[in-house]
Amino acid sequence: MKKTFTTINILAFLLLQSVSLNAQSSIHNIAYNKDGTISMIVFEKGTSKNAITKEGKSTANSLNNLLKLSDNIELRFNKTTSGVQDFITEYYDSYINGTIVEGGEYHINYKGSDIISITGRNYSTSDIVADKELIGESKAFDFAKKSINAKSYAWENSQNLNKFSKPKGKLVYIPIENQEGKVSLFLVYKFDIFATQPLSRDYVYVDANNGLILKKNAIIKHSESFYKKKNNNQSKEIQIINKASKLDKSREIEQANADTRYSGKRFIETELSNGSYILRDNSRGVTIHTLNANNMESSDFVSEFNDNDNNWTAEEYHNDKRDDAALDVHWGTIKTYDYFKNTFNRNSYDDKGAPINSYVHVGNELVNAFWAGDFMGYGDGNADIDALTSLDIVSHELGHGICQETANLEYERESGALNEAFSDIWAAIVEHTYAPEKNAFVMGEDIFLIAPYFSRSMSDPKLTNDPDTYKGTFWKAASVEDGCTIPWGSINDYCGVHSNSGVLNHWFYILVNGKSGTNDIGNSYNITGIGWESAEKIVYRLETAYLTSKSDYKNARDFSIQAAIDLFGEHSTEAIAVQNAFYAVGIGGKYLLFPDTTSPTSPTNLVAKDVTGDAVSLSWDSSTDENGIWGYIILQNGSEVYKTQETSLRLTGLTPETSYDFKVKAYDNYSNVSSESNLAKITTTSQPKACLASSFSPNFFTISNVKIGDIDNSSTKLLGYEDFAYLNTNLELDTEYTIEITPKAANGYEQSPVGYSIFLDKNNTGDFTFDKRIAVISPRGSSSKLTATFKLPEDTILNQPLRLRILQTYNGITSSGCIGYNYGQVEDYSITAKSKKLAVSDLLKEEEIKIYPSPVKETLNVVLKDNKEFNYEVLSITGGVIKSGISKGQIDVNYIQPGTYILKVNQNGKVITQKFIKK
Ligand SMILES: [Ca+2]
Ligand SMILES: [Ca+2]
Ligand SMILES: [Ca+2]
Ligand SMILES: [Ca+2]
Ligand SMILES: [Zn+2]
């Protein structure tokens, strides 16, 4: 299923052809993203960083060569971070013509003067679909603000101490997923929109071309999924403005006793201020400050928690307001800070000593806690769930801050699930370190007063309906192809981030603790854990040195094995355990002591169908292998033409009226190839290859059903172009037809104007010029069925399948059927034109003809008044010609299947049709 990166030296060799001599001799191995681009290069041990850098500075040119980037992608140095030991990581960003490409980051890892590895992701200029700035920043801002639709915003609030000014839009490129493994770059304005009523903070991405909201990326990250917990109401008013405290070393620091709500008696550091003690700690070289948001009851709503004698007792604070929750937050924040400082010498979440401010009593019975970009907020909970301030929740939230400043995993889809998992993993580690009596491998056990008495389990994610196997039971749709179109917090939990995190959570549990069992995809395993200390080092290195914002589970697997190798050596117990624990959660092959040299079984039941002039659909039954299947190779007339990890595909680019042979082979996880499948043969039709047309971002609008003639076709895929040209209907000239189109819009886009242009390739040449447009539907909302009427053009070629193309386009119609554009979908069908119906005067009168018998078995008798020859056709009920010829009165129907037929008689230009039944 997945390829291990330790066994791909052949590919590494191919890559060397284009790399400078220095780097050539020094590449150890390479790993790939699902789309085939390079995700990681690992260098031979002892490779000097001068192999790709010059006097300490990376030369962009050599990086471009190594990573196979196109010339107009410029890698710019962003920052350096230091890890444990003498590891150093440099972060780079991609730019195209001076504009940053979000998600196009690379990390280069060094140890002393040696280069270890490069990881990252490439989006190339060939992916750009829209790079025109047409709307201007201020209009873009209006669209962004409208999309949030809040009552008030941080920059409008007089309390904000000038911290938030009206957000400025930044022009950036962002990749948008179209279908699995395929993305397009869009030029957008990016705004940081911080709403205070109701609370939300997102990066909002507005298409610079037309103002459509392409994407939101949550800056505020919650401990709980909104859609999972029913009784959670985010719409209540919340106002929080971070009043950041400045570090003032002159202040006096006191150690105090705190009777925490969930962790018993603990020591905290406080500060004497105006005669009483407050929850502010300046003793660590950063300010850790815990404040009271007062459920928004006071007008100056943020205040200090105060105590007169610095003995914060349960008698004083274990009250109905749950004030002691603040002591858990303060203590938990201090301990999380200490953990990262003591273990990794990390100074606050940003490693630059940023103050850590927390607000308790946020909202009214808010059943959530959150990280908001530079502070944290905690709700009081309700009757079922206590205040969300337990140690694991506090360290979870601060964990989001660390992720934000390092891997910065995008909070959606698989990267968002990794982001959530890192927070849970840090929560487990901090809890294990400072409160070993708690259950480190479950989240929220201190606060859940109702079953199952916790929110997530890392040892058994299935207890809360979360997956423990990649794409196994309870896996939530994460990709567009899987059905999660647009990531949306309240609708789909940003495509399953709080649920799919279960897979990495369970990986970490197995890595620490060990486990034996069989996962949802049938991998059986028996793993000895490596313990907390080694596991946490690997996790830290994975997050801070290797992962980038768009990384997915495959990347996490490949990179963490390398992180373990960096720390503990190749073939070390730790590196093997990392690989095997990923195998246990369904990602990649297991570590093998002796290489796998056995081929998979060959694929069976290869079927080729839905043939047009240039395309065919292939499907087959999957192969098996003791160590798992990586993918399949398609052979066309004996040559390899395509690779896929699926068991079906639509193959295009064929030549009309040509015979083809297809076969399929399987690869295992270790590059062993199976023998060939059965042969599937086809001959393509006469329809020529058509000009290209596609929407690049069908996430927003698609065509979900088309009815025309006998065709009634529903489709659900989010592809920019769907080829249904293998579906044909007969239409007659000079007859009015109705085409009915049912559109589908993503949530929130139902009212957006979408138009339709319908083209017919009436002379079968494969293009769709303006004169071939036969109908349009002007732009309108996408919530109901739409119709257009048309007649076939007089000069339409008769009696052969002709391509009919429907283009669904956002905010307009199109004069050409051969275009690529942003939003909507293109679908092709076929029609066969038939000669027009004759006028009544041209028809034979009924008394002029007699047909018998009906039902008929062998010979149909036709008696015409004038007893001469006539042309006839026997038609199926759908209009297909079964038989035709010239007769004087008798037609042999002996070999026709039983059923109802139409006899069409033409005598001297006069035509009549009559039904008959064949028994
Ligand atoms: Ca006291
Ligand atoms: Ca816990
Ligand atoms: Ca094998
Ligand atoms: Ca469709
Ligand atoms: Zn979270």
PDB file of C-alpha atoms in Angstrom, residues 77 158 458 517 521 584 681 813 829 900:
ATOM      1  CA  PHE A  77      15.369  31.275   4.020  1.00  0.00           C
ATOM      2  CA  SER A 158     -12.152  49.911  22.406  1.00  0.00           C
ATOM      3  CA  MET A 458      -5.060   6.996  22.774  1.00  0.00           C
ATOM      4  CA  GLY A 517      -2.941  -7.361  17.747  1.00  0.00           C
ATOM      5  CA  ILE A 521      -6.840  -3.693   7.447  1.00  0.00           C
ATOM      6  CA  ALA A 584       0.274  -1.390  13.271  1.00  0.00           C
ATOM      7  CA  LYS A 681      -9.593  -6.147 -25.063  1.00  0.00           C
ATOM      8  CA  ILE A 813     -21.648  31.380 -19.406  1.00  0.00           C
ATOM      9  CA  TYR A 829     -22.532  12.884 -23.106  1.00  0.00           C
ATOM     10  CA  THR A 900     -41.904  -5.039 -28.673  1.00  0.00           C
TER      11      THR A 900
END
